[in-house]
């Protein structure tokens, strides 16, 4: 069997290693450059590879192709594979048949990384032998090749879900859905929503789907479509016979005739959206029969995720906050919503079809100045030019942070929450966040 892997990054190299171990004839092809550390791994494992090209003769003879999530369906090589009737799948789809482990699949437009990390933290703290993979950490396929976990918590993007055929998580979570990546979905929101719900398409009556009952797109989809999974809703405003809710500053979860409660003030994560992430993760913990005391302890000591509302430093009584992971409007909405002091907001980057209107009331209420950090800031200037008094354009992080410092007074905050992808000026959102932190430390 010939396995061709498109993309020589973490998921590609992991898949190649698993494929080789399972007896496939493996070839890795990357249209860009492959990082040195990954090249070394491929060479040590005697796996054939190429970079900066796709040699069609070596690709179109595949029995199965694993495509990295970053490669769009409309790329020429993918179109040729599909036309030739060759199966093009994602890493999760390829790797799952090779493990007996239980999987918890987590998707959503926002909150999925925090929910994935928190779920993993809850299960690991309870002593379970549990791996972390998907969009974060070590490649799922790579971990399956080393074959060492009884369960995996997987962060799944819509792109990964587009590449599944038979994969079914034992427990699925959809944190929420808001417009994102519409450039990959013909600018049709419904296509993107359907893509997220692929997470439950193979689930059976023995599986669970945990979802946000306050989320319009999710509720609407569930009204019009069927899933066999048992539904576990969570909500800030509604209560359920089976599900998670907040009542009188108390988180309450009822699942399988068992109940869990915890005062929200003892939960380490702050903000309404994080209460939802905590409800989703704790619902998994209850389904996995983890003791209430362990869940409480883990929720109270969880450290949060880097680049997500991460407090960097306080300088002259001004708090600098790194929310570089906010690559869409909805994520920035949560960030601005959680600010309770006058804020200088650093925003901008590669726009994925953003509608800034939903931020308007928050910007009026909380933002004293806007710093545009992008190559093309026209949309942001058009949206907020008349809403804030001060608007500055910069083209590097050092200038952004120095300008922010000049515009603040004691008691203010500086928030990097770009609402955009980072590829115009940075390698990725991590690079953007690290540059922000470095610039703050250099003040």
Coordinates of C-alpha atoms in Angstrom, one line a residue:
X1 CA 0.0 0.0 0.0
X2 CA 1.4 3.4 -1.0
X3 CA 0.8 6.3 1.5
X4 CA 1.5 9.8 0.2
X5 CA 1.7 12.6 2.8
X6 CA 1.1 16.1 1.6
X7 CA 2.8 18.6 4.0
X8 CA 6.0 17.9 6.0
X9 CA 5.0 19.5 9.3
X10 CA 4.0 18.0 12.6
X11 CA 1.0 16.1 11.4
X12 CA 2.6 15.0 8.1
X13 CA 5.8 13.7 9.7
X14 CA 3.8 11.9 12.4
X15 CA 1.6 10.3 9.8
X16 CA 4.6 9.2 7.8
X17 CA 6.2 7.5 10.9
X18 CA 2.9 5.7 11.7
X19 CA 2.5 4.6 8.0
X20 CA 6.1 3.3 7.9
X21 CA 5.6 1.4 11.1
X22 CA 2.4 -0.2 9.7
X23 CA 4.1 -1.4 6.5
X24 CA 3.1 1.3 4.0
X25 CA 5.4 2.5 1.3
X26 CA 5.5 6.2 2.4
X27 CA 6.4 9.4 0.5
X28 CA 6.2 12.9 1.9
X29 CA 5.8 15.9 -0.4
X30 CA 5.8 19.5 0.7
X31 CA 5.3 22.4 -1.7
X32 CA 7.2 24.7 0.7
X33 CA 10.3 24.0 2.7
X34 CA 10.4 21.2 5.4
X35 CA 12.0 22.3 8.7
X36 CA 15.4 20.8 9.4
X37 CA 14.3 18.9 12.5
X38 CA 11.5 17.2 10.5
X39 CA 13.9 16.4 7.7
X40 CA 16.2 14.7 10.2
X41 CA 13.4 12.5 11.5
X42 CA 12.4 11.5 7.9
X43 CA 16.0 10.6 7.0
X44 CA 16.6 8.6 10.2
X45 CA 13.4 6.7 9.5
X46 CA 14.4 6.1 5.9
X47 CA 11.2 7.8 4.6
X48 CA 11.4 9.3 1.1
X49 CA 10.5 13.1 0.8
X50 CA 10.7 16.1 -1.4
X51 CA 10.3 19.8 -0.7
X52 CA 9.4 23.0 -2.7
X53 CA 7.5 20.8 -5.3
X54 CA 4.9 18.2 -5.8
X55 CA 6.1 15.5 -8.3
X56 CA 2.9 14.2 -9.8
X57 CA 4.3 10.8 -10.9
X58 CA 5.2 10.1 -7.2
X59 CA 1.9 11.3 -5.8
X60 CA -0.8 10.2 -8.2
X61 CA 0.2 6.5 -7.7
X62 CA -1.0 6.6 -4.1
X63 CA -3.5 4.2 -2.5
X64 CA -4.3 6.8 0.1
X65 CA -3.2 10.4 0.7
X66 CA -3.0 12.2 4.0
X67 CA -3.3 16.0 3.5
X68 CA -2.1 18.4 6.1
X69 CA -5.0 20.7 7.3
X70 CA -3.3 23.8 6.0
X71 CA -3.6 22.7 2.4
X72 CA -6.9 23.8 0.8
X73 CA -9.1 21.5 -1.2
X74 CA -8.7 23.8 -4.2
X75 CA -5.0 23.3 -4.5
X76 CA -4.1 21.8 -7.9
X77 CA -2.6 18.6 -6.6
X78 CA -5.6 17.9 -4.3
X79 CA -7.9 18.5 -7.2
X80 CA -6.0 16.0 -9.4
X81 CA -6.0 13.4 -6.6
X82 CA -9.8 13.7 -6.2
X83 CA -10.3 13.5 -9.9
X84 CA -8.3 10.3 -10.0
X85 CA -10.5 8.8 -7.3
X86 CA -7.7 8.6 -4.7
X87 CA -8.8 8.9 -1.1
X88 CA -7.6 12.1 0.5
X89 CA -8.0 12.0 4.3
X90 CA -6.8 13.8 7.5
X91 CA -4.3 12.6 10.0
X92 CA -7.0 11.8 12.6
X93 CA -8.8 9.6 10.0
X94 CA -5.6 7.8 9.1
X95 CA -4.3 7.2 12.7
X96 CA -7.5 6.2 14.6
X97 CA -7.8 2.7 13.2
X98 CA -4.4 1.9 14.6
X99 CA -5.4 2.5 18.3
X100 CA -7.9 1.1 20.7
X101 CA -7.8 4.3 22.7
X102 CA -10.9 6.3 23.6
X103 CA -10.9 9.7 21.9
X104 CA -12.4 13.0 23.0
X105 CA -12.7 15.3 19.9
X106 CA -13.0 19.0 20.5
X107 CA -13.9 21.6 17.9
X108 CA -15.4 25.1 17.7
X109 CA -14.5 28.5 16.4
X110 CA -13.2 29.7 19.8
X111 CA -12.3 28.2 23.1
X112 CA -11.2 24.8 21.6
X113 CA -7.6 25.1 22.7
X114 CA -8.5 26.2 26.2
X115 CA -11.2 23.5 26.5
X116 CA -8.8 20.8 25.1
X117 CA -6.0 21.8 27.5
X118 CA -8.4 22.0 30.4
X119 CA -10.0 18.6 29.6
X120 CA -6.5 17.0 29.3
X121 CA -5.5 18.6 32.6
X122 CA -8.7 17.3 34.4
X123 CA -8.1 13.7 33.1
X124 CA -4.4 13.7 33.7
X125 CA -4.7 15.0 37.2
X126 CA -7.1 12.2 37.9
X127 CA -4.3 9.7 37.0
X128 CA -5.6 8.7 33.6
X129 CA -3.1 7.7 31.0
X130 CA -4.1 10.4 28.5
X131 CA -2.5 12.0 25.4
X132 CA -3.0 15.5 23.9
X133 CA -3.0 16.0 20.2
X134 CA -4.7 17.2 17.0
X135 CA -4.0 20.9 16.4
X136 CA -1.8 21.2 19.5
X137 CA 1.1 19.3 21.0
X138 CA 2.6 16.2 19.4
X139 CA 1.0 14.7 16.3
X140 CA -1.8 12.2 17.1
X141 CA -0.4 9.8 14.5
X142 CA 3.1 10.0 16.0
X143 CA 1.7 9.2 19.5
X144 CA -0.3 6.3 18.1
X145 CA 2.9 5.0 16.5
X146 CA 4.5 5.0 19.9
X147 CA 1.3 3.4 21.2
X148 CA 1.2 4.5 24.8
X149 CA -2.1 6.2 25.8
X150 CA -5.5 4.8 26.8
X151 CA -7.3 8.0 25.8
X152 CA -6.6 11.1 23.7
X153 CA -8.0 14.6 23.9
X154 CA -7.9 16.0 20.4
X155 CA -8.3 19.5 19.3
X156 CA -9.9 19.3 15.8
X157 CA -10.1 22.1 13.3
X158 CA -12.8 22.2 10.6
X159 CA -10.1 21.4 8.1
X160 CA -9.2 18.2 9.9
X161 CA -12.9 17.3 10.1
X162 CA -13.3 17.8 6.3
X163 CA -10.8 15.0 5.9
X164 CA -12.7 12.3 8.0
X165 CA -14.7 9.4 6.6
X166 CA -15.2 6.9 9.4
X167 CA -13.6 8.7 12.5
X168 CA -15.9 8.9 15.5
X169 CA -15.0 10.4 18.8
X170 CA -16.4 8.7 21.9
X171 CA -17.1 12.1 23.3
X172 CA -17.4 15.2 21.0
X173 CA -17.4 18.8 22.1
X174 CA -18.5 21.8 19.9
X175 CA -17.6 24.8 21.9
X176 CA -19.4 27.4 19.7
X177 CA -19.6 28.4 16.1
X178 CA -19.1 31.9 14.6
X179 CA -17.9 32.9 11.1
X180 CA -14.2 32.0 10.5
X181 CA -12.1 30.7 7.7
X182 CA -14.9 31.6 5.3
X183 CA -12.3 32.0 2.6
X184 CA -12.0 28.2 2.6
X185 CA -15.8 27.6 2.5
X186 CA -16.8 29.6 -0.6
X187 CA -17.7 32.4 1.8
X188 CA -20.8 30.4 2.9
X189 CA -21.3 30.3 6.6
X190 CA -23.5 27.2 6.4
X191 CA -20.7 25.2 4.8
X192 CA -18.4 26.0 7.7
X193 CA -21.1 25.1 10.2
X194 CA -21.7 21.8 8.5
X195 CA -18.0 21.2 8.5
X196 CA -17.8 21.5 12.3
X197 CA -20.8 19.1 12.8
X198 CA -18.9 16.4 10.9
X199 CA -17.5 15.7 14.3
X200 CA -20.7 13.9 15.2
X201 CA -21.6 12.3 11.9
X202 CA -20.3 8.8 12.8
X203 CA -21.3 8.9 16.4
X204 CA -23.5 6.1 17.8
X205 CA -26.0 5.9 20.7
X206 CA -23.1 5.0 23.0
X207 CA -21.3 8.3 22.3
X208 CA -21.8 11.9 23.6
X209 CA -22.0 15.3 22.0
X210 CA -21.4 18.2 24.4
X211 CA -22.5 21.6 22.9
X212 CA -23.3 25.2 23.8
X213 CA -27.1 25.6 24.1
X214 CA -26.7 29.4 23.9
X215 CA -25.0 29.2 20.5
X216 CA -27.4 30.0 17.7
X217 CA -25.6 28.1 14.9
X218 CA -25.3 24.9 17.0
X219 CA -28.9 24.9 18.3
X220 CA -30.2 25.6 14.7
X221 CA -28.1 22.8 13.2
X222 CA -29.3 20.3 15.9
X223 CA -32.9 21.3 15.2
X224 CA -32.6 20.6 11.5
X225 CA -30.3 17.6 11.6
X226 CA -30.0 14.3 13.4
X227 CA -27.2 12.9 15.4
X228 CA -27.3 9.5 17.2
X229 CA -25.1 10.7 20.1
X230 CA -26.5 11.5 23.5
X231 CA -26.7 15.3 23.8
X232 CA -25.2 17.1 26.8
X233 CA -25.9 20.9 26.6
X234 CA -24.2 23.6 28.6
X235 CA -25.4 27.2 29.1
X236 CA -24.9 30.4 31.1
X237 CA -28.7 31.1 31.3
X238 CA -30.6 27.8 31.0
X239 CA -30.9 24.8 33.3
X240 CA -31.2 21.1 32.2
X241 CA -32.1 17.7 33.6
X242 CA -29.0 16.5 32.0
X243 CA -26.2 19.1 31.2
X244 CA -24.3 22.0 32.7
X245 CA -25.4 25.4 33.9
X246 CA -24.5 28.3 36.1
X247 CA -26.9 29.1 38.9
X248 CA -26.3 31.8 41.6
X249 CA -22.5 31.9 40.8
X250 CA -22.4 28.1 41.0
X251 CA -21.5 25.7 38.2
X252 CA -23.8 22.7 38.2
X253 CA -23.4 19.6 36.1
X254 CA -25.9 16.8 36.0
X255 CA -24.9 13.7 34.1
X256 CA -26.0 10.0 34.4
X257 CA -27.8 10.7 37.7
X258 CA -24.7 12.2 39.2
X259 CA -24.2 15.8 40.2
X260 CA -21.2 18.2 40.4
X261 CA -21.2 21.7 41.8
X262 CA -18.5 24.3 42.3
X263 CA -18.5 28.0 43.2
X264 CA -17.4 29.9 40.0
X265 CA -15.2 32.2 42.1
X266 CA -12.9 29.2 42.7
X267 CA -12.4 28.5 39.0
X268 CA -9.0 29.7 37.9
X269 CA -10.1 30.8 34.4
X270 CA -11.9 34.2 34.3
X271 CA -14.6 35.5 32.0
X272 CA -18.0 34.2 30.8
X273 CA -16.5 32.3 27.8
X274 CA -14.2 30.5 30.1
X275 CA -17.1 29.4 32.3
X276 CA -18.4 27.7 29.2
X277 CA -15.0 26.1 28.5
X278 CA -15.0 24.9 32.1
X279 CA -18.5 23.4 31.8
X280 CA -17.6 21.5 28.7
X281 CA -14.4 20.1 30.1
X282 CA -16.0 19.2 33.4
X283 CA -18.8 17.4 31.6
X284 CA -16.2 15.1 30.0
X285 CA -14.6 14.5 33.4
X286 CA -18.0 13.5 34.8
X287 CA -18.6 11.2 31.8
X288 CA -15.2 9.6 32.6
X289 CA -16.3 9.2 36.2
X290 CA -13.6 11.4 37.8
X291 CA -14.2 12.2 41.4
X292 CA -15.7 15.6 42.2
X293 CA -12.9 16.6 44.5
X294 CA -10.4 16.0 41.8
X295 CA -12.4 18.1 39.2
X296 CA -12.7 20.9 41.7
X297 CA -9.0 20.9 42.5
X298 CA -8.0 20.8 38.8
X299 CA -10.4 23.7 37.9
X300 CA -8.9 25.8 40.6
X301 CA -5.2 25.3 39.6
X302 CA -5.4 25.3 35.8
X303 CA -2.9 27.8 34.4
X304 CA -4.6 28.8 31.1
X305 CA -3.2 28.8 27.6
X306 CA -0.3 30.9 26.2
X307 CA -1.4 33.8 23.9
X308 CA -5.0 33.6 25.1
X309 CA -5.8 36.6 27.4
X310 CA -2.4 36.1 28.9
X311 CA -1.4 38.7 31.4
X312 CA 2.2 39.7 30.5
X313 CA 3.3 42.5 32.8
X314 CA 2.1 45.5 34.7
X315 CA 4.2 48.6 34.0
X316 CA 3.4 51.9 35.7
X317 CA 0.0 50.4 36.7
X318 CA -0.9 49.5 33.1
X319 CA -1.7 45.9 32.5
X320 CA -0.4 44.4 29.1
X321 CA -2.4 41.5 27.9
X322 CA -1.4 39.0 25.1
X323 CA -4.5 37.6 23.2
X324 CA -2.6 36.9 20.0
X325 CA -4.6 33.7 19.6
X326 CA -7.7 35.8 18.8
X327 CA -7.6 35.3 15.1
X328 CA -11.3 36.1 14.5
X329 CA -13.9 38.7 15.5
X330 CA -15.7 36.4 17.9
X331 CA -12.5 35.7 19.9
X332 CA -11.8 39.4 20.2
X333 CA -15.4 40.0 21.3
X334 CA -14.7 37.8 24.3
X335 CA -11.5 39.6 25.0
X336 CA -13.0 43.1 24.9
X337 CA -16.0 41.9 26.9
X338 CA -13.7 40.8 29.7
X339 CA -11.9 44.2 29.9
X340 CA -13.1 46.4 32.8
X341 CA -10.7 49.4 32.5
X342 CA -10.0 51.9 29.6
X343 CA -8.2 49.9 26.9
X344 CA -5.7 50.6 24.2
X345 CA -6.5 47.9 21.6
X346 CA -3.9 46.5 19.1
X347 CA -5.8 45.0 16.2
X348 CA -5.2 43.9 12.6
X349 CA -3.5 41.4 10.3
X350 CA -4.9 39.2 7.5
X351 CA -8.7 39.6 7.4
X352 CA -10.6 36.4 6.7
X353 CA -13.8 38.2 5.7
X354 CA -14.4 39.9 9.1
X355 CA -17.5 41.8 10.0
X356 CA -16.5 44.3 12.7
X357 CA -20.0 45.5 13.5
X358 CA -20.5 43.1 16.4
X359 CA -17.6 44.8 18.2
X360 CA -19.0 48.3 17.9
X361 CA -20.8 48.6 21.3
X362 CA -17.8 47.1 23.1
X363 CA -15.3 49.4 21.4
X364 CA -17.5 52.5 22.2
X365 CA -17.7 51.4 25.9
X366 CA -14.1 50.2 26.5
X367 CA -11.6 51.3 23.9
X368 CA -9.8 54.6 24.2
X369 CA -7.4 54.2 21.3
X370 CA -6.8 51.7 18.5
X371 CA -3.4 50.7 17.1
X372 CA -3.7 49.1 13.7
X373 CA -1.0 46.5 13.2
X374 CA -1.3 45.1 9.7
X375 CA -0.3 45.6 6.1
X376 CA -3.8 46.7 5.1
X377 CA -5.9 48.3 7.8
X378 CA -8.5 49.9 5.6
X379 CA -11.5 47.9 7.0
X380 CA -10.6 48.6 10.6
X381 CA -10.2 52.3 9.9
X382 CA -13.5 52.4 8.1
X383 CA -15.3 50.5 10.9
X384 CA -13.9 52.4 13.9
X385 CA -12.5 55.7 12.6
X386 CA -15.5 57.6 13.9
X387 CA -15.9 55.6 17.1
X388 CA -12.5 56.2 18.9
X389 CA -10.6 59.5 19.2
X390 CA -7.2 58.1 18.5
X391 CA -6.2 55.7 15.8
X392 CA -2.6 54.9 14.8
X393 CA -1.2 52.7 12.1
X394 CA 2.1 50.8 12.7
X395 CA 3.8 48.0 10.8
X396 CA 5.9 46.3 13.5
X397 CA 5.3 45.0 17.0
X398 CA 7.9 47.2 18.7
X399 CA 6.2 50.4 17.4
X400 CA 2.8 49.0 18.4
X401 CA 3.8 48.5 22.0
X402 CA 5.7 51.8 22.3
X403 CA 2.8 53.7 20.8
X404 CA 0.4 51.9 23.2
X405 CA 2.6 52.9 26.2
X406 CA 2.4 56.6 25.1
X407 CA -1.4 56.5 24.9
X408 CA -2.0 54.9 28.3
X409 CA -2.3 56.4 31.8
X410 CA -2.4 54.7 35.2
X411 CA -5.1 52.1 35.5
X412 CA -5.5 51.4 31.8
X413 CA -4.8 48.2 29.9
X414 CA -3.1 47.4 26.6
X415 CA -4.7 44.5 24.8
X416 CA -3.3 42.7 21.8
X417 CA -6.3 41.0 20.3
X418 CA -5.9 41.1 16.6
X419 CA -9.2 39.5 15.3
X420 CA -7.2 38.5 12.2
X421 CA -4.6 35.9 11.0
X422 CA -1.0 36.9 11.4
X423 CA 0.6 35.9 8.1
X424 CA 1.2 39.5 6.8
X425 CA 3.8 40.5 9.4
X426 CA 4.5 37.3 11.4
X427 CA 5.1 33.6 11.0
X428 CA 2.0 32.7 13.0
X429 CA 0.0 33.8 16.0
X430 CA 2.6 32.4 18.4
X431 CA 5.3 34.4 16.8
X432 CA 3.1 37.5 17.0
X433 CA 2.4 36.8 20.7
X434 CA 6.0 36.2 21.5
X435 CA 7.1 39.4 19.8
X436 CA 4.4 41.3 21.8
X437 CA 5.7 39.9 25.1
X438 CA 9.3 40.7 24.1
X439 CA 8.4 44.2 23.2
X440 CA 6.6 44.7 26.5
X441 CA 9.6 43.4 28.4
X442 CA 11.8 45.8 26.5
X443 CA 9.8 48.9 27.5

